[in-house]
Every structure is written in C-alpha cells, then in structure tokens.
Short mmCIF file of C-alpha atoms in Angstrom, two decimals:
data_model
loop_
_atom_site.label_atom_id
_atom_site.label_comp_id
_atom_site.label_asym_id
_atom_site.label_seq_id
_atom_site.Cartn_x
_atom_site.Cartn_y
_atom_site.Cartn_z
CA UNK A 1050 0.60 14.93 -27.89
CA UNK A 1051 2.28 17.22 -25.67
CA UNK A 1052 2.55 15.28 -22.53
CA UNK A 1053 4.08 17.87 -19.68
CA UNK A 1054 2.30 15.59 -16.51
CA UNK A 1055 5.74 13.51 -15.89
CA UNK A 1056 5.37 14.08 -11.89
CA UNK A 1057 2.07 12.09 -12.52
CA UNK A 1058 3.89 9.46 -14.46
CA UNK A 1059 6.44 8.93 -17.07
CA UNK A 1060 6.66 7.15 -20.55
CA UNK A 1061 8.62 3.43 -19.89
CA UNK A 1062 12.05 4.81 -21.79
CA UNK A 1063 12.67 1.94 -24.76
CA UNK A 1064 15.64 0.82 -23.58
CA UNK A 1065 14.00 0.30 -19.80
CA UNK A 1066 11.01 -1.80 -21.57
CA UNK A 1067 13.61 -4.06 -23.65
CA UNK A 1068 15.21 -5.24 -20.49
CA UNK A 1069 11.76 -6.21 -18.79
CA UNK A 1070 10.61 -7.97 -21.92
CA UNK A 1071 13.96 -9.63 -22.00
CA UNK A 1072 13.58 -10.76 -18.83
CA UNK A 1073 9.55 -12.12 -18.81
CA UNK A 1074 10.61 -13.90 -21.78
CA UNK A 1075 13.83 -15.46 -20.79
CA UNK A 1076 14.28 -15.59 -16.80
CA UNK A 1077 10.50 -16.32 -15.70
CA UNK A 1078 11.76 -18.86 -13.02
CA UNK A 1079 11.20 -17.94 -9.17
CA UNK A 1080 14.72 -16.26 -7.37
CA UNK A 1081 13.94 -18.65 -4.55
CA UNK A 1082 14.09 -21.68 -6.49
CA UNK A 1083 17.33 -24.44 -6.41
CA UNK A 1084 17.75 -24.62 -10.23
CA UNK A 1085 19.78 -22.96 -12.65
CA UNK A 1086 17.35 -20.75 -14.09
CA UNK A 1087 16.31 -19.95 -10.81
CA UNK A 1088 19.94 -18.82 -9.61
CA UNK A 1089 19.76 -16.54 -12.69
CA UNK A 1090 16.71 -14.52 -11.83
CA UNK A 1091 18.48 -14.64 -8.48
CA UNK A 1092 21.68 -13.17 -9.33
CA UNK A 1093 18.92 -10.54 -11.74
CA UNK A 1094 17.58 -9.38 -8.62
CA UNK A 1095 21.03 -9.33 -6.81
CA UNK A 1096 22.33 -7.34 -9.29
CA UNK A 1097 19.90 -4.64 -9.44
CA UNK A 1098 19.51 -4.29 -5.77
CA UNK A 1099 23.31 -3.18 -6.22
CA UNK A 1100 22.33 -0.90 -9.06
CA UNK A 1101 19.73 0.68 -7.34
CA UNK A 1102 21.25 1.27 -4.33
CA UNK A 1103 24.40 3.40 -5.52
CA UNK A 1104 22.33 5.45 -7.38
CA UNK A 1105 21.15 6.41 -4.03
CA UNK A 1106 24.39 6.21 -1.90
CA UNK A 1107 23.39 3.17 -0.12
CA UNK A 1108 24.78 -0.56 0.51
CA UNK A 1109 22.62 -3.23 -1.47
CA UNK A 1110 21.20 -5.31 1.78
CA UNK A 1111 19.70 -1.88 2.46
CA UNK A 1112 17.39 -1.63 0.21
CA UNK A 1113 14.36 -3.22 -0.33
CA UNK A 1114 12.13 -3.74 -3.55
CA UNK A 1115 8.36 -2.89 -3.23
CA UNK A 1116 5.56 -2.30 -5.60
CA UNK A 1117 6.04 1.84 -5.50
CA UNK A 1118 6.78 5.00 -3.42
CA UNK A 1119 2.88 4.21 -1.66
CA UNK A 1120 3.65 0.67 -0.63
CA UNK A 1121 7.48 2.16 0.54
CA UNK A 1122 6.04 5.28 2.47
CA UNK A 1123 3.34 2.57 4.23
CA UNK A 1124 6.23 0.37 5.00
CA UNK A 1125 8.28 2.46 6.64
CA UNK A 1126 5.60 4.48 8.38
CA UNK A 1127 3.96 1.91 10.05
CA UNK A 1128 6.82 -0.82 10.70
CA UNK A 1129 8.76 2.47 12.26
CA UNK A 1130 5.63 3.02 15.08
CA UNK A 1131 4.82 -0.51 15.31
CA UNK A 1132 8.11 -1.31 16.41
CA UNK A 1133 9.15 2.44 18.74
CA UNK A 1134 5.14 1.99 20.58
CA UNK A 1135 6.77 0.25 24.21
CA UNK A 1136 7.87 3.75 24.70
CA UNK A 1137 6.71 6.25 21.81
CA UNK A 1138 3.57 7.98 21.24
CA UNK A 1139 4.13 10.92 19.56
CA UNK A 1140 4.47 11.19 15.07
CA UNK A 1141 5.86 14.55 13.70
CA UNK A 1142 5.05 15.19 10.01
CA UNK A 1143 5.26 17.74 7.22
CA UNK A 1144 1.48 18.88 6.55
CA UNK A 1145 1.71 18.84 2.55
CA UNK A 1146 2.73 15.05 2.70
CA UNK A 1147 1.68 12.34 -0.39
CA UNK A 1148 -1.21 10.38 0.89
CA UNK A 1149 0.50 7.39 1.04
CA UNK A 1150 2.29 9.68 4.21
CA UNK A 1151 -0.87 11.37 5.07
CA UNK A 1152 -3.58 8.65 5.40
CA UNK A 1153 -1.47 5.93 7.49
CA UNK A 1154 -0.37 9.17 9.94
CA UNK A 1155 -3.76 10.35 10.03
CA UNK A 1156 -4.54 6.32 10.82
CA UNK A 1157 -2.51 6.10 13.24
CA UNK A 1158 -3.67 9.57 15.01
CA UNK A 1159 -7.53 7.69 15.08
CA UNK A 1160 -5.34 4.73 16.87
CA UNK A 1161 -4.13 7.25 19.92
CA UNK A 1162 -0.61 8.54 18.40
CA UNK A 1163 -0.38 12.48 19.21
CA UNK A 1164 0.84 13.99 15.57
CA UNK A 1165 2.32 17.31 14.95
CA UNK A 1166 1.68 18.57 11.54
CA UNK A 1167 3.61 21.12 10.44
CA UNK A 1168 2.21 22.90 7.74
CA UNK A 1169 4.45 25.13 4.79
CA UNK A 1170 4.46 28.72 4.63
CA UNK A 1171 3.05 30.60 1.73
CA UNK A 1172 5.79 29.93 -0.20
CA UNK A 1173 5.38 26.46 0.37
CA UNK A 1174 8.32 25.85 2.22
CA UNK A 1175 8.80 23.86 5.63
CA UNK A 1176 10.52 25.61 8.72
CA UNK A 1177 12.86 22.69 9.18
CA UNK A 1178 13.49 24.20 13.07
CA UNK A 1179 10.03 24.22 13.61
CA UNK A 1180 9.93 20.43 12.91
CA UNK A 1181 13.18 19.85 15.02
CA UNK A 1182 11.46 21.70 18.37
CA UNK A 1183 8.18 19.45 17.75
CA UNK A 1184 10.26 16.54 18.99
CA UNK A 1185 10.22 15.12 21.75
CA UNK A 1186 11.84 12.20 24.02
CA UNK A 1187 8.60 10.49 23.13
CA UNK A 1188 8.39 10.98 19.39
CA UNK A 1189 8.63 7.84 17.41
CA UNK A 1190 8.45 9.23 13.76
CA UNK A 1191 9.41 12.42 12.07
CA UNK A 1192 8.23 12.22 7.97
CA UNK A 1193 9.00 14.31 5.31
CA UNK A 1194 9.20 14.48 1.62
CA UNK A 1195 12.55 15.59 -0.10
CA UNK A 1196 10.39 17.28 -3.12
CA UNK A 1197 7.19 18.07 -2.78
CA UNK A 1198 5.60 17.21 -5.58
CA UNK A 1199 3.14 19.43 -6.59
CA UNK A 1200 5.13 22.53 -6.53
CA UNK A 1201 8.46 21.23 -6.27
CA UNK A 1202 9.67 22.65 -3.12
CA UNK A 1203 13.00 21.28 -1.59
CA UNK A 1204 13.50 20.60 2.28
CA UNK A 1205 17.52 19.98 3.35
CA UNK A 1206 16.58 16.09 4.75
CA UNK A 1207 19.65 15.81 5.58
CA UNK A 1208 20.07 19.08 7.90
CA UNK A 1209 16.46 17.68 9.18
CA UNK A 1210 17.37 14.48 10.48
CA UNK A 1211 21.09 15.00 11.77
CA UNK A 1212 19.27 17.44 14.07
CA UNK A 1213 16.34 15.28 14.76
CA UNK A 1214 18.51 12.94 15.67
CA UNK A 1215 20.74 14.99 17.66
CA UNK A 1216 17.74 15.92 20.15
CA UNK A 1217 16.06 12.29 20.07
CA UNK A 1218 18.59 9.47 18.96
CA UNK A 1219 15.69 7.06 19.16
CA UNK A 1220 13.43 9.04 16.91
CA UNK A 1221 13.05 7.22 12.96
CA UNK A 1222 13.46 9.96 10.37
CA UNK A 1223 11.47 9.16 7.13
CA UNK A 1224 11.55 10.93 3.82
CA UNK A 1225 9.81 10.41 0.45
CA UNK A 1226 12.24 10.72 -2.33
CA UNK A 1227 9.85 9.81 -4.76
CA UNK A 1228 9.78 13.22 -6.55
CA UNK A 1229 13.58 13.81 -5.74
CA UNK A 1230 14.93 10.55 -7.13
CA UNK A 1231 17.57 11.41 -10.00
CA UNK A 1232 16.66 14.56 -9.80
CA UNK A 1233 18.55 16.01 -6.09
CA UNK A 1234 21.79 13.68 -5.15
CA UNK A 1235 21.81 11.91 -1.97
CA UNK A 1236 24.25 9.94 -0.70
CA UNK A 1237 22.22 8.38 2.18
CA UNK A 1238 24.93 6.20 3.93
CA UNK A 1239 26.18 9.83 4.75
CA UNK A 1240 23.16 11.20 6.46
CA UNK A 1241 21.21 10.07 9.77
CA UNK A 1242 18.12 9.09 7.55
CA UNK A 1243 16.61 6.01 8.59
CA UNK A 1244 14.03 5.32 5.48
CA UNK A 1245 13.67 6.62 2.15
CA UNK A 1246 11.56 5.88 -0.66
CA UNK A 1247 11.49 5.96 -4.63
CA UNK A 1248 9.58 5.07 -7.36
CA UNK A 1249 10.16 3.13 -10.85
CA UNK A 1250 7.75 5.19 -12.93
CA UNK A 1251 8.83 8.47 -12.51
CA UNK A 1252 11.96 7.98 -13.95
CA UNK A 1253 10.81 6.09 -16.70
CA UNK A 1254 10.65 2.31 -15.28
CA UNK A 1255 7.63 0.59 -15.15
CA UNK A 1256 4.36 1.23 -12.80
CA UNK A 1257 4.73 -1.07 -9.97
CA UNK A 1258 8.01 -1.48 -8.68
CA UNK A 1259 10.36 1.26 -6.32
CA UNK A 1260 12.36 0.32 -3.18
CA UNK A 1261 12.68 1.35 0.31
CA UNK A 1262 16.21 1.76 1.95
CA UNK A 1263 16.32 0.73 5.48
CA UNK A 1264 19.60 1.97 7.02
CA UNK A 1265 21.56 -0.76 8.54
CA UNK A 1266 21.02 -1.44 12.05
CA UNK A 1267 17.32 0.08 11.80
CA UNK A 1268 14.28 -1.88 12.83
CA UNK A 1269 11.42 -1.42 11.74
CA UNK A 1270 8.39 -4.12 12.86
CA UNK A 1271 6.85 -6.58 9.89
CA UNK A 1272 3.82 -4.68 8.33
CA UNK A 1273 2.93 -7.53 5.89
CA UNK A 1274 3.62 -11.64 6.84
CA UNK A 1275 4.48 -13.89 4.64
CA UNK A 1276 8.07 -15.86 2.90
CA UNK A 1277 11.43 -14.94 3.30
CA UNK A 1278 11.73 -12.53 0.34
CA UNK A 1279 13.31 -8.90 0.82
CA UNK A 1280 14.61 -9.70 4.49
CA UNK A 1281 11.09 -10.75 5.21
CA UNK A 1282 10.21 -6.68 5.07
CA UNK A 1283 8.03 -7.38 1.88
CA UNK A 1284 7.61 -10.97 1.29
CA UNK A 1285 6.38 -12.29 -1.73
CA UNK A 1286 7.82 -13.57 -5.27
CA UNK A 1287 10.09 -10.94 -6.51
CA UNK A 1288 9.08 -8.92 -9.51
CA UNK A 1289 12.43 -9.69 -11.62
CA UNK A 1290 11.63 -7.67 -14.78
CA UNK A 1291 10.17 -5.05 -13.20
CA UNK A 1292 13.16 -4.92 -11.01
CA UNK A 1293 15.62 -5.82 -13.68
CA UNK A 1294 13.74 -2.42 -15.46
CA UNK A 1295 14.23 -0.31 -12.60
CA UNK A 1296 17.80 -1.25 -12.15
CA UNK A 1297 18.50 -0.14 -16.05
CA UNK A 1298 15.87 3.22 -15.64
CA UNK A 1299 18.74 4.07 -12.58
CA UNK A 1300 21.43 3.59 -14.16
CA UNK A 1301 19.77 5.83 -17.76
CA UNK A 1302 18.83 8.71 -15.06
CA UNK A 1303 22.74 8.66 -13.86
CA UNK A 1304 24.40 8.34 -17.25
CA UNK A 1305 23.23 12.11 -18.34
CA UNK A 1306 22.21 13.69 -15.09
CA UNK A 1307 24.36 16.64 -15.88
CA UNK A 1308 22.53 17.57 -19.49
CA UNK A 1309 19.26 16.89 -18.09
CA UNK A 1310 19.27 19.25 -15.25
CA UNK A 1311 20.50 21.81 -17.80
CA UNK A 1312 17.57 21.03 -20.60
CA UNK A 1313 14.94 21.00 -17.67
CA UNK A 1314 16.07 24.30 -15.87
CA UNK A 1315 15.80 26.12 -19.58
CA UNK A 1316 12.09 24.12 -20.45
CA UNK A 1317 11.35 25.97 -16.91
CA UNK A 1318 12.53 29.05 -17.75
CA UNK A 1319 11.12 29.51 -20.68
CA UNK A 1320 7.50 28.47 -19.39
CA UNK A 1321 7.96 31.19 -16.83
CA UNK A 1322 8.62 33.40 -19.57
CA UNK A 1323 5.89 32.62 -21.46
CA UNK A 1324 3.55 32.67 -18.66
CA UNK A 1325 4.73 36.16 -17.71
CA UNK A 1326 3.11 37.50 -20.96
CA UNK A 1327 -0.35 36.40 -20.20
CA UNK A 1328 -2.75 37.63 -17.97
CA UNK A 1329 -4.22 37.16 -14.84
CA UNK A 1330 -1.51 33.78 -13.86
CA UNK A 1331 0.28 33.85 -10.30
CA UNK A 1332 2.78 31.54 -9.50
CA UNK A 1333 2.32 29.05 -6.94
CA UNK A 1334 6.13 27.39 -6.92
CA UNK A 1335 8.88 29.22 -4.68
CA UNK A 1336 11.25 30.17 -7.28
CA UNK A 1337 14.16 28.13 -5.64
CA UNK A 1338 11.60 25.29 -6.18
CA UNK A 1339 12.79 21.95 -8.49
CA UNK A 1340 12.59 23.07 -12.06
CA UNK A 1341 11.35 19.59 -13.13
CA UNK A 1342 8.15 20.91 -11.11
CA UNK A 1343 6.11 24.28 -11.86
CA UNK A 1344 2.80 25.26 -10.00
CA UNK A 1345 0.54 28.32 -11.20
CA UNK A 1346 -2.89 29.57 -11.32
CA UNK A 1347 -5.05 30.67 -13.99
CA UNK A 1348 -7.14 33.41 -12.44
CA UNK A 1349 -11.21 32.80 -12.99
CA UNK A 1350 -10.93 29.95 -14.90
CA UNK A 1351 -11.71 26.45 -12.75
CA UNK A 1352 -8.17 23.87 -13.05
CA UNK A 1353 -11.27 21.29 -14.53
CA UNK A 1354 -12.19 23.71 -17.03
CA UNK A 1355 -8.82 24.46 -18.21
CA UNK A 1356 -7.44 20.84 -18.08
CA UNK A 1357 -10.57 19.82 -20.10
CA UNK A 1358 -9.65 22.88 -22.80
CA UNK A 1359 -6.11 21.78 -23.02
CA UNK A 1360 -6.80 18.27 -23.28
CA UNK A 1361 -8.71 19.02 -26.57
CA UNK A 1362 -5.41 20.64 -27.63
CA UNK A 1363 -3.39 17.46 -27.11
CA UNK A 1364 -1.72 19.28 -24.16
CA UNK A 1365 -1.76 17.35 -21.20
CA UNK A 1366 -0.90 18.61 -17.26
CA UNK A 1367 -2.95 18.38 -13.98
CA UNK A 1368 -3.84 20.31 -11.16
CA UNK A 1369 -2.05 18.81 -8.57
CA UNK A 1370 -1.07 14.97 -6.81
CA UNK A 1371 -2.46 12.49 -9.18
CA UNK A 1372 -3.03 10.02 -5.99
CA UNK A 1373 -6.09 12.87 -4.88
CA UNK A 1374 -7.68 12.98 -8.16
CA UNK A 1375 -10.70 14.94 -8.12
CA UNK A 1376 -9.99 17.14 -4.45
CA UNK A 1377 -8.32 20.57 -3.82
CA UNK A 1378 -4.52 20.50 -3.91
CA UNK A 1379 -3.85 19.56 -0.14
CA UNK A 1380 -0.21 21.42 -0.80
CA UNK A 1381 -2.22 24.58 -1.71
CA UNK A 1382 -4.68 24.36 0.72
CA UNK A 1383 -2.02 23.41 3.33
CA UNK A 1384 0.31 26.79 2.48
CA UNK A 1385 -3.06 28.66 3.44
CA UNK A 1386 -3.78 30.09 -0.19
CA UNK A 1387 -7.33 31.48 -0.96
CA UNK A 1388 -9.57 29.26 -2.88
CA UNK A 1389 -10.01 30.57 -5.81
CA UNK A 1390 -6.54 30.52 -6.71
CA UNK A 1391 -6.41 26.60 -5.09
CA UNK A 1392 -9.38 25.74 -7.41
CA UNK A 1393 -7.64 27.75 -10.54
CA UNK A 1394 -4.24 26.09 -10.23
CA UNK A 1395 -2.74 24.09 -12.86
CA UNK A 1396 1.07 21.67 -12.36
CA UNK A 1397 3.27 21.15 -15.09
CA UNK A 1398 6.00 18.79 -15.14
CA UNK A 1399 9.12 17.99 -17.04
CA UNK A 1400 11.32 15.39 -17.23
CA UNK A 1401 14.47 15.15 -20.40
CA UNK A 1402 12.14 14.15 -23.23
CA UNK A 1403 10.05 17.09 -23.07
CA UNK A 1404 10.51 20.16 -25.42
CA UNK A 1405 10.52 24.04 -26.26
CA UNK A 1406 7.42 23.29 -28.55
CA UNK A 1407 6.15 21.37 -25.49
CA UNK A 1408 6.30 24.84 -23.63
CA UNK A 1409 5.36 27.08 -26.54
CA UNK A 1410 1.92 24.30 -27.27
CA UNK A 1411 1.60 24.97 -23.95
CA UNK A 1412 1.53 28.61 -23.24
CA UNK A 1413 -0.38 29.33 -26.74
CA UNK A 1414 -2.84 27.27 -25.74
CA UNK A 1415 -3.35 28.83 -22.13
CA UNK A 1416 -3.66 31.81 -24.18
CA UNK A 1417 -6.64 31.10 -26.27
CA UNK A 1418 -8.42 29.60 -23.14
CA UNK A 1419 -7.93 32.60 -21.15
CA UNK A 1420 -9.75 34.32 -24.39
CA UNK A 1421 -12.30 31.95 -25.01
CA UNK A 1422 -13.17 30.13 -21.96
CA UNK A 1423 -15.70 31.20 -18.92
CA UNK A 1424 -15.09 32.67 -16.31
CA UNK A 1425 -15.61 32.11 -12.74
CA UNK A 1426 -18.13 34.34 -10.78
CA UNK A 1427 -16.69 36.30 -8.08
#
C-alpha cells in the first residue's frame, strides 16, 4: 500500500505503540488514587504533561490532555465566549477553519454572537490585517488555524495575535496547531496566544488523545462538569497510555525534525515534478504552502472517481478534511475557486515514512486514470 493520506491520519509509529501497551498492561491503576500504583500512573501523566509541553514551548500546568484537536478546538472556543459574554459579543474567525472551529462558531452565531469570517484569497492565504481591523472593543474570540490543512497554507499566529492583542487586550486569540504540530516551531510562552491545540494521531500517537495549552493567567469558563482531573478543564479519568504514547510520539517528532523536513520538502518536490508532466492538473496549494501538505486538481475527472481508481491501485489520498467526508472542500470553496476544479481536487500528504516510490506509484497511476477514466461533461 502506498498510503500518502497522513493529514487524515497517521500509522501509530512502533515504538509509540510499545509504550501504550506497556503502560495498559503494567500501570492500569487510576492517577487519582492514594496507592502506589496509583502514584505511578500519576507521576506517568506528570511526566508527559512536561514532555508535551516543551515540545511546544510551554510550562506543564499549561497544558491540558483531551481526547483530540476537535475536543481541544471545542474547549477553548466555547469556555473562551462563555467566560468574555458580561461584556463581549462579537467572534472573529478565519473562513477555511476545521469543523471542530467552524460548527461551535457557527453555534454560537445561531445563539446571538456577531462573527466575522474572513475568508482566504485565491491562493488560499489569510490577510492577517484584515483579521486585526475586524476587532473590536467588543470582540471576545479571534480563531485561526496555524496550517490549514487541506492545502497547507501557513498564517504568522504569532504576528496575528501580538496585534490582536495590541488593539483589544481582552480579546482570546485561538489557533489550531493540529496540522502544524512538529511540523512549524512554536515557542508559545513567547507569543500572546491564549489557546492552542494538537493532536496525537497525526504525528503518529494514537487516535484519541491531544492537549490544549491554556496560557497562564487565562480563563476560560468550564465547558464540561465533572472531577478534578486536568484543572477541572476536562474532567474525567486520565487516559495514561494514550498519554504516556503521546508524550513518546513528541519527543520521536523532535529527535529528527531536521532530516524530516528535508525528506518531506524533496517527496514534495518531486510530486510537483511529476505532476507537471501530466495533463490537464492545476495546483491548488500556494507554493510557500507546508510541504507535508499538497492540494491539486485533476481536470474532468470527479475527486470520487479518481480516489475510487487509485484505491484499486493500492494508492491511497483524499480530497480534502477527512472530518467533512463526503462535501466540497470548504477551503476550496472558501478561496472562491470554480466548481469543477473544487469537485476535481485531490490532497496528498506526507509525513517521514513515506517514499519516492510513494510519489512515483502515485503519479503513474494518475497517469493511467487520466487515460482511462471518464470524463466529466462540461
């Protein structure tokens, strides 16, 4: 199999599935309880939360453990209004957010909240000034995403909210770092970002576990009610292997950062290549867009069709967010890009395992569909 869909998920690295095995096996007692072997999954969790958080430039009683980027970007979205609405009623967002961003916002717009959505250019990229002049002494929330992550597009967060929070000290700044996690360094204790969120299994952890850092001295209200657990931001029994997983999956992604941003730049350069020989493909990414990401169309030939030809090939990509399985790319449709080449486009995406022969499988394959397979009616 030639698996190139690693924005959609990512294989659970061995080493990252030892440790969680390790840990079910041998440290199943509850963090909270008085015992021994409760102190050790304790000092498990403690541990990783200290992991976790210098991978991303932040202090461990910042960050909190949740089940993913979704539960992290809900979190933080809805605990930041909940807690600014004496005196806020006003949310300012990117308009090619994750739907995990997207659906509370849009939520919360049904509620009363005026929202500004800024859509991306047709490039795909955000005018980050355009966002600052949106807010307002009355604007609770500004939310964006680090990476975009169906074509990879990169927005300077940390330009954003030091001017956001220039013109509205009061104003929460939010960004999903889901897609930009090990893959664009951040040292957040250095910006004026208030919430960020990641996710375990796209850097080869485990499905179901991420974290949210909170900086110190923000509030945001309680969204869910419950124990003690996580600062009483996300109470529940802590997920120790998972979390023991994600600690090790961190510290993997920052042992070789350096050769992996060199083998996925070269994977992307030599897919553009390919692509370049064959006909009738236009490229949806900017190029100064994340290399681990790459966004094109495949002109007359429906994404469904295409992803159904390659699948019989072994080859396997997608056509946009896996969270909107099934609808247009909302990135695509958001940049204002006709819809033929929104219903044509295709995503591929790399992370260190993949391969040349990966990209070669790939583009041959494209190749013979473009030959072979129907085409759309004008």
């Amino acid at each position: 199999m030639h698996y190139l869909d690693n924005a959609a998920t990512t294989r659970v690295a061995d080493a990252v599935a030892d440790v969680a095995d390790a840990v079910l096996r041998e440290c199943f007692a509850n963090p909270s309880s008085l015992y021994a072997s409760g102190a050790r999954s304790e000092v498990l969790v403690a541990n990783a939360r200290e992991t976790v958080a210098a991978s991303l430039g932040a202090r461990a009683q910042e960050l909190v453990f949740t089940a993913g980027g979704s539960e992290g970007n809900n979190l933080a979205i809805l605990g930041a209004v909940k807690a600014r609405g004496a005196w806020a009623d006003h949310i300012v967002v990117t308009g090619y957010e994750h739907p995990s961003v997207q659906n509370p916002i849009a939520a919360l717009e049904k509620e009363g909240w005026r929202v500004t959505v800024m859509p991306p250019d047709e490039s795909g990229h955000i005018d980050a000034q355009s966002l600052i002049d949106a807010v307002g002494p009355k604007t609770a929330l500004v939310a964006a995403m680090h990476v975009n992550n169906e074509i990879g597009s990169v927005l300077d967060v940390r330009a954003l909210a030091r001017a956001v929070k220039e013109k509205n000290g009061r104003a929460a700044v939010h960004v999903d770092g889901v897609q930009a996690w090990g893959k664009v360094p951040i040292r957040l204790n250095e910006t004026a970002i208030d919430s960020y969120t990641v996710s375990g299994h796209k850097i080869h952890a485990p499905k179901g576990v991420g974290a949210l850092y909170l900086r110190r001295g923000y509030h945001i209200a309680p969204v869910f009610l419950g124990g003690g657990q996580e600062a009483k931001r996300r109470p529940g029994t802590e997920n120790v292997a998972y979390i023991a997983a994600l600690a090790k999956a961190a510290e993997r992604m920052g042992a070789d950062a350096a050769a992996r941003e060199a083998h996925i730049a070269a994977l992307n350069a030599l897919l553009w290549q390919r692509l370049a020989e064959l006909p009738g493909i236009t490229r949806n990414s900017p190029p100064d867009a994340r290399p681990e990401l790459a966004n094109f169309s495949v002109d007359g030939i429906k994404s469904e069709t295409m992803l159904h030809f390659l699948d019989s090939k072994g080859i396997c990509v997608s056509s946009g967010s896996a969270c909107s399985r099934g609808e247009a790319s909302h990135t695509l449709t958001a940049m204002g890009l006709a819809r033929r080449r929104i219903d044509t486009a295709l995503r591929v995406s790399f992370c260190a395992d993949s391969t040349p022969d990966d990209v070669n499988a790939l583009a041959d394959a494209l190749a013979e569909g473009i030959r072979t397979l129907a085409k759309m009616r004008r």
